[in-house]
Amino acid sequence: MKQKTWPSQSRTSPFSALPLSKPHQISKPHNPKSFIFNHPIIPHLISSPSEHHHQHRDFSSLPYDLLNKVASGFSQRDLNAASLVCKSWNDGLRPMREAMLLLRWGKRFKHGRAGVRANLDKALDSFLKGAARGSSLAMVDAGLVYWEMGKREEGVSLYRKAAELGDPAGQCNLALAYLQADFANPKEAVKLLLQSASAGHVRAQYQLALCLHHGRGIARNIQEAAKWYLRAAEGGYVRAMYNVSLCYSVGEGFAKSHPQAKKWMRRAADHGHGKAQFEHGLNLFSEGDLSKAVVYLELASRAGETGASHVKDVIIQQLSAASRERAMRLAENWRALPSSR
């Protein structure tokens, strides 16, 4: 597995930086009325002091511009649920439904999915049209395309618009831009990361941990960094799993614990982290489990860890032909566990 980093990886620390990935999506309710009643913003906007019961709320009174602002980061299912609340909302949310369709086509053009040939220009056009209709999800995707095309100013502008709408992915991506030399503003980056991380965005949790660990934009605090690494790791972020293992291994942020270090190293390895596969393979070798060690070292070698191949070749000489064949077959059929990267 090729492991790219964005921003660029530090050469002075084993704690690495992360790439951007897909925009954050909020939870998917099953009941549209239940979703509206439980939304943290909408009930306050449509209630008056005399209205104490759900049935007395006038959903149609919410202005369309405010309605669309609240719905800017909705997933397709949330948007469909909100559109069923009343006819006024169904009419008012039409631009957002159009934006979701454009977003879907943009992803098809970007990745060459659903029988569509990949075309980055068409993808950007679809994302921009979705963004123009108010979708913060489309703003983030359009910003990412601009960033990948080298048009960073345009990308940052879209990230900023999404962040202002409260989109956690927009906040995270804008923060990452502010950690770059061209847009350096580490203190503002930390503020944005904290907002996004507090909303449960695992990429932001990891990047916030990095800032705390290295004292970038905020006072260095290893204990707080370890806590955010752990939250991101529990949320399925692979590099966070690896860093949690390192924290336990060297006793930074957590009390030193070989069992915990080993547990998180294996989790990172099973989710496809090349360095973790190498180190877990070495651990297995030291414990005498040669066959499993060969499997992980082979995986690490395929992930680009050059040192793993040499160690694997040494171990293989100690295995029978049947054990070698079985280990290589396991490596060939291995698939990484799903993760949020």
Coordinates of C-alpha atoms in Angstrom, one line a residue:
M1 CA 0.0 0.0 0.0
K2 CA 1.5 3.3 -1.1
Q3 CA 1.3 5.7 1.8
K4 CA 1.3 9.3 0.7
T5 CA 1.3 12.2 3.1
W6 CA -0.2 15.6 3.0
P7 CA 1.2 17.9 4.3
S8 CA 4.7 16.5 3.8
Q9 CA 6.1 14.1 6.4
S10 CA 8.5 15.3 9.0
R11 CA 11.9 13.6 8.7
T12 CA 12.7 14.2 12.4
S13 CA 10.0 12.2 14.0
P14 CA 8.3 8.8 13.7
F15 CA 4.9 10.5 14.1
S16 CA 3.8 11.2 10.5
A17 CA 1.3 13.6 8.9
L18 CA -1.8 12.5 7.0
P19 CA -3.4 13.0 3.6
L20 CA -6.8 14.4 3.0
S21 CA -9.7 12.0 2.3
K22 CA -13.4 12.0 1.9
P23 CA -15.6 14.7 3.3
H24 CA -17.2 14.1 6.7
Q25 CA -20.8 12.9 6.6
I26 CA -23.2 13.3 9.5
S27 CA -25.4 10.5 10.9
K28 CA -28.3 9.1 8.9
P29 CA -31.7 9.3 10.7
H30 CA -34.5 7.0 9.8
N31 CA -37.4 9.2 10.8
P32 CA -37.6 12.7 9.3
K33 CA -39.6 14.3 12.1
S34 CA -37.4 12.7 14.7
F35 CA -34.3 14.0 12.9
I36 CA -35.7 17.6 12.8
F37 CA -36.8 17.6 16.5
N38 CA -33.3 16.4 17.6
H39 CA -31.3 18.7 15.4
P40 CA -29.3 21.1 17.6
I41 CA -30.3 24.3 15.6
I42 CA -33.6 23.9 13.9
P43 CA -36.0 23.5 16.9
H44 CA -34.7 26.8 18.4
L45 CA -35.2 28.6 15.1
I46 CA -38.8 27.6 14.6
S47 CA -40.1 27.7 18.2
S48 CA -41.7 30.6 20.0
P49 CA -42.0 30.9 23.8
S50 CA -45.6 29.7 23.7
E51 CA -44.8 26.6 21.7
H52 CA -44.1 23.7 24.0
H53 CA -45.1 20.8 21.8
H54 CA -43.7 19.5 18.5
Q55 CA -47.0 19.6 16.8
H56 CA -47.3 23.3 17.3
R57 CA -44.1 24.2 15.5
D58 CA -44.5 25.9 12.1
F59 CA -41.8 24.2 10.1
S60 CA -42.7 26.2 6.9
S61 CA -41.8 29.5 8.6
L62 CA -38.0 28.9 8.4
P63 CA -36.5 31.2 5.7
Y64 CA -35.1 29.4 2.7
D65 CA -31.7 30.9 3.0
L66 CA -31.4 29.8 6.6
L67 CA -32.8 26.4 5.8
N68 CA -30.2 25.8 3.1
K69 CA -27.4 27.0 5.4
V70 CA -28.5 24.5 8.1
A71 CA -28.7 21.8 5.4
S72 CA -25.4 22.7 3.7
G73 CA -23.5 19.7 5.1
F74 CA -26.4 17.2 5.0
S75 CA -25.8 13.7 3.5
Q76 CA -28.2 12.5 0.9
R77 CA -30.3 10.6 3.4
D78 CA -30.5 13.6 5.8
L79 CA -31.5 15.9 3.0
N80 CA -34.3 13.5 1.8
A81 CA -35.6 13.3 5.4
A82 CA -35.6 17.1 5.8
S83 CA -37.4 17.4 2.5
L84 CA -40.3 15.3 3.8
V85 CA -41.0 17.6 6.7
C86 CA -43.4 19.9 4.8
K87 CA -44.0 21.2 1.3
S88 CA -42.2 24.5 2.0
W89 CA -39.1 22.6 3.0
N90 CA -39.4 20.3 0.0
D91 CA -39.4 23.4 -2.2
G92 CA -36.8 25.3 -0.3
L93 CA -34.3 22.4 -0.3
R94 CA -34.5 21.8 -4.1
P95 CA -31.1 23.5 -4.7
M96 CA -29.5 21.3 -2.1
R97 CA -31.0 18.1 -3.7
E98 CA -29.6 19.3 -7.0
A99 CA -26.2 19.9 -5.3
M100 CA -26.2 16.3 -4.0
L101 CA -26.8 15.0 -7.6
L102 CA -24.0 17.2 -8.9
L103 CA -21.7 16.0 -6.1
R104 CA -22.4 12.4 -7.0
W105 CA -21.6 13.0 -10.7
G106 CA -18.5 14.9 -9.7
K107 CA -17.2 11.9 -7.7
R108 CA -17.9 9.6 -10.7
F109 CA -15.9 11.9 -13.0
K110 CA -13.1 12.2 -10.5
H111 CA -12.7 8.5 -9.9
G112 CA -14.0 7.0 -13.1
R113 CA -16.9 5.2 -11.4
A114 CA -20.3 3.8 -12.6
G115 CA -19.3 3.5 -16.2
V116 CA -18.0 7.1 -16.4
R117 CA -14.5 7.8 -17.7
A118 CA -12.4 9.8 -15.3
N119 CA -12.3 13.5 -16.2
L120 CA -11.0 16.0 -13.6
D121 CA -12.3 19.1 -15.5
K122 CA -15.8 17.7 -15.5
A123 CA -15.5 16.6 -11.9
L124 CA -14.5 20.1 -10.9
D125 CA -17.3 21.6 -12.9
S126 CA -19.9 19.4 -11.2
F127 CA -18.4 20.1 -7.7
L128 CA -18.4 23.9 -8.4
K129 CA -22.1 23.8 -9.5
G130 CA -22.9 21.9 -6.3
A131 CA -21.0 24.4 -4.2
A132 CA -22.8 27.3 -5.9
R133 CA -26.1 25.7 -4.7
G134 CA -24.7 25.8 -1.1
S135 CA -23.4 22.3 -0.4
S136 CA -20.4 22.4 1.9
L137 CA -19.6 18.8 0.8
A138 CA -19.2 20.0 -2.8
M139 CA -17.1 23.0 -1.6
V140 CA -14.7 20.6 0.1
D141 CA -14.4 18.3 -3.0
A142 CA -14.0 21.3 -5.3
G143 CA -11.3 22.7 -3.0
L144 CA -9.5 19.4 -3.0
V145 CA -9.5 19.3 -6.8
Y146 CA -8.1 22.8 -7.0
W147 CA -5.5 21.9 -4.5
E148 CA -4.4 18.8 -6.4
M149 CA -4.3 21.0 -9.6
G150 CA -1.9 23.4 -7.9
K151 CA -4.5 26.2 -7.6
R152 CA -4.1 26.4 -3.9
E153 CA -5.6 29.9 -3.4
E154 CA -8.9 28.7 -5.1
G155 CA -8.8 25.6 -3.0
V156 CA -8.3 27.5 0.3
S157 CA -11.1 29.9 -0.6
L158 CA -13.6 27.0 -0.9
Y159 CA -12.3 25.3 2.2
R160 CA -12.9 28.6 4.1
K161 CA -16.5 28.8 2.8
A162 CA -17.2 25.2 3.9
A163 CA -15.5 25.9 7.3
E164 CA -17.7 29.0 7.9
L165 CA -20.7 26.7 7.4
G166 CA -19.5 24.5 10.1
D167 CA -18.4 21.6 7.9
P168 CA -15.8 19.5 9.8
A169 CA -14.0 18.4 6.7
G170 CA -13.8 22.0 5.5
Q171 CA -12.4 23.0 8.9
C172 CA -9.8 20.2 8.8
N173 CA -8.7 20.9 5.2
L174 CA -8.4 24.7 5.9
A175 CA -6.4 23.9 9.0
L176 CA -4.0 21.7 7.0
A177 CA -3.6 24.5 4.5
Y178 CA -2.8 26.9 7.3
L179 CA 0.0 24.5 8.4
Q180 CA 1.6 24.9 4.9
A181 CA 4.3 27.5 4.3
D182 CA 2.3 29.4 1.7
F183 CA -0.6 30.0 4.2
A184 CA 1.2 29.6 7.5
N185 CA -1.1 30.4 10.4
P186 CA -0.6 27.6 12.9
K187 CA -2.6 29.2 15.7
E188 CA -5.7 29.5 13.5
A189 CA -5.0 26.0 12.2
V190 CA -5.2 24.6 15.8
K191 CA -8.5 26.5 16.5
L192 CA -10.0 24.9 13.3
L193 CA -8.7 21.5 14.2
L194 CA -10.1 21.6 17.7
Q195 CA -13.6 22.5 16.2
S196 CA -13.4 19.7 13.7
A197 CA -11.9 17.2 16.1
S198 CA -14.6 18.0 18.7
A199 CA -17.2 17.2 16.1
G200 CA -15.7 13.7 15.8
H201 CA -13.6 14.2 12.6
V202 CA -10.8 11.6 13.0
R203 CA -8.4 13.3 10.5
A204 CA -8.7 16.5 12.6
Q205 CA -8.2 14.6 15.8
Y206 CA -5.0 13.1 14.5
Q207 CA -3.7 16.4 13.1
L208 CA -4.5 18.2 16.4
A209 CA -2.5 15.5 18.2
L210 CA 0.4 16.2 16.0
C211 CA 0.3 19.9 16.7
L212 CA 0.1 19.2 20.5
H213 CA 2.9 16.7 20.2
H214 CA 5.3 19.0 18.4
G215 CA 4.1 22.3 20.0
R216 CA 3.0 23.8 16.7
G217 CA 0.5 26.6 17.1
I218 CA -0.1 25.6 20.7
A219 CA 2.0 24.7 23.7
R220 CA 3.5 21.3 23.6
N221 CA 1.4 18.8 25.6
I222 CA 2.3 15.1 25.2
Q223 CA -0.6 13.9 27.4
E224 CA -3.2 15.7 25.4
A225 CA -1.6 14.6 22.2
A226 CA -1.8 11.0 23.3
K227 CA -5.5 11.4 24.1
W228 CA -6.3 12.7 20.7
Y229 CA -4.1 10.0 19.0
L230 CA -6.2 7.5 20.9
R231 CA -9.5 9.0 19.9
A232 CA -8.5 9.0 16.3
A233 CA -7.2 5.5 16.5
E234 CA -10.5 4.3 18.1
G235 CA -12.2 6.0 15.2
G236 CA -10.3 3.9 12.7
Y237 CA -7.5 6.2 11.7
V238 CA -4.5 3.9 10.8
R239 CA -1.6 6.3 11.4
A240 CA -3.1 7.2 14.7
M241 CA -3.1 3.5 15.7
Y242 CA 0.6 3.4 14.8
N243 CA 1.3 6.5 16.9
V244 CA -0.7 5.2 19.9
S245 CA 1.5 2.1 19.7
L246 CA 4.6 4.3 19.7
C247 CA 3.3 6.3 22.7
Y248 CA 2.8 3.1 24.7
S249 CA 6.1 1.7 23.6
V250 CA 8.3 4.7 24.7
G251 CA 6.0 5.9 27.5
E252 CA 5.0 9.2 26.0
G253 CA 1.6 10.5 27.0
F254 CA 0.7 7.0 28.4
A255 CA 2.4 4.8 31.0
K256 CA 4.8 2.5 29.2
S257 CA 2.9 -0.7 28.3
H258 CA 4.3 -3.5 26.1
P259 CA 0.9 -5.3 25.8
Q260 CA -0.9 -2.0 24.7
A261 CA 2.0 -1.1 22.3
K262 CA 1.8 -4.6 20.7
K263 CA -2.0 -4.5 20.5
W264 CA -2.1 -1.1 18.6
M265 CA 0.9 -2.1 16.4
R266 CA -1.0 -5.2 15.3
R267 CA -4.1 -3.1 14.7
A268 CA -2.2 -0.7 12.5
A269 CA -0.6 -3.6 10.7
D270 CA -3.9 -5.3 10.1
H271 CA -5.3 -2.0 8.7
G272 CA -2.5 -1.8 6.2
H273 CA 0.2 0.5 7.8
G274 CA 3.5 -0.6 6.2
K275 CA 5.8 0.4 9.0
A276 CA 3.5 -1.3 11.5
Q277 CA 3.6 -4.4 9.4
F278 CA 7.4 -4.4 9.4
E279 CA 7.6 -3.8 13.2
H280 CA 4.9 -6.3 14.0
G281 CA 6.7 -8.9 11.8
L282 CA 9.9 -8.2 13.8
N283 CA 8.0 -8.7 17.0
L284 CA 6.6 -12.0 15.8
F285 CA 10.1 -13.1 14.8
S286 CA 11.5 -12.3 18.2
E287 CA 8.7 -14.3 19.8
G288 CA 9.5 -17.3 17.6
D289 CA 6.4 -17.2 15.4
L290 CA 8.3 -17.4 12.1
S291 CA 5.4 -18.2 9.7
K292 CA 3.3 -15.2 10.8
A293 CA 6.4 -13.0 10.8
V294 CA 7.0 -13.9 7.2
V295 CA 3.4 -12.9 6.3
Y296 CA 3.7 -9.4 7.8
L297 CA 7.2 -8.9 6.5
E298 CA 6.1 -9.8 3.0
L299 CA 3.2 -7.3 3.4
A300 CA 5.6 -4.6 4.6
S301 CA 7.9 -5.3 1.7
R302 CA 5.0 -4.8 -0.8
A303 CA 4.1 -1.6 1.0
G304 CA 7.6 -0.2 0.3
E305 CA 9.5 -1.1 3.5
T306 CA 12.8 -2.1 1.9
G307 CA 14.3 -3.5 5.1
A308 CA 11.5 -6.0 5.5
S309 CA 12.5 -8.0 2.5
H310 CA 15.9 -8.8 3.8
V311 CA 14.7 -9.9 7.2
K312 CA 12.0 -12.0 5.5
D313 CA 14.5 -13.8 3.3
V314 CA 16.6 -14.7 6.4
I315 CA 13.6 -16.1 8.2
I316 CA 12.4 -18.1 5.2
Q317 CA 15.6 -20.2 5.2
Q318 CA 14.5 -21.5 8.6
L319 CA 11.0 -22.7 7.3
S320 CA 10.0 -25.9 5.6
A321 CA 8.9 -25.7 2.0
A322 CA 5.2 -26.2 3.1
S323 CA 5.4 -23.4 5.7
R324 CA 6.9 -21.0 3.1
E325 CA 4.2 -21.8 0.6
R326 CA 1.5 -21.3 3.2
A327 CA 2.9 -18.0 4.4
M328 CA 3.2 -16.6 0.9
R329 CA -0.3 -17.7 0.1
L330 CA -1.6 -16.0 3.2
A331 CA 0.2 -12.8 2.2
E332 CA -1.2 -13.0 -1.4
N333 CA -4.8 -13.4 -0.1
W334 CA -4.5 -10.8 2.7
R335 CA -6.8 -7.8 2.6
A336 CA -6.5 -4.8 4.9
L337 CA -9.3 -4.2 7.4
P338 CA -11.5 -1.2 6.5
S339 CA -10.4 2.1 8.0
S340 CA -11.0 5.8 7.8
R341 CA -7.3 6.4 6.9

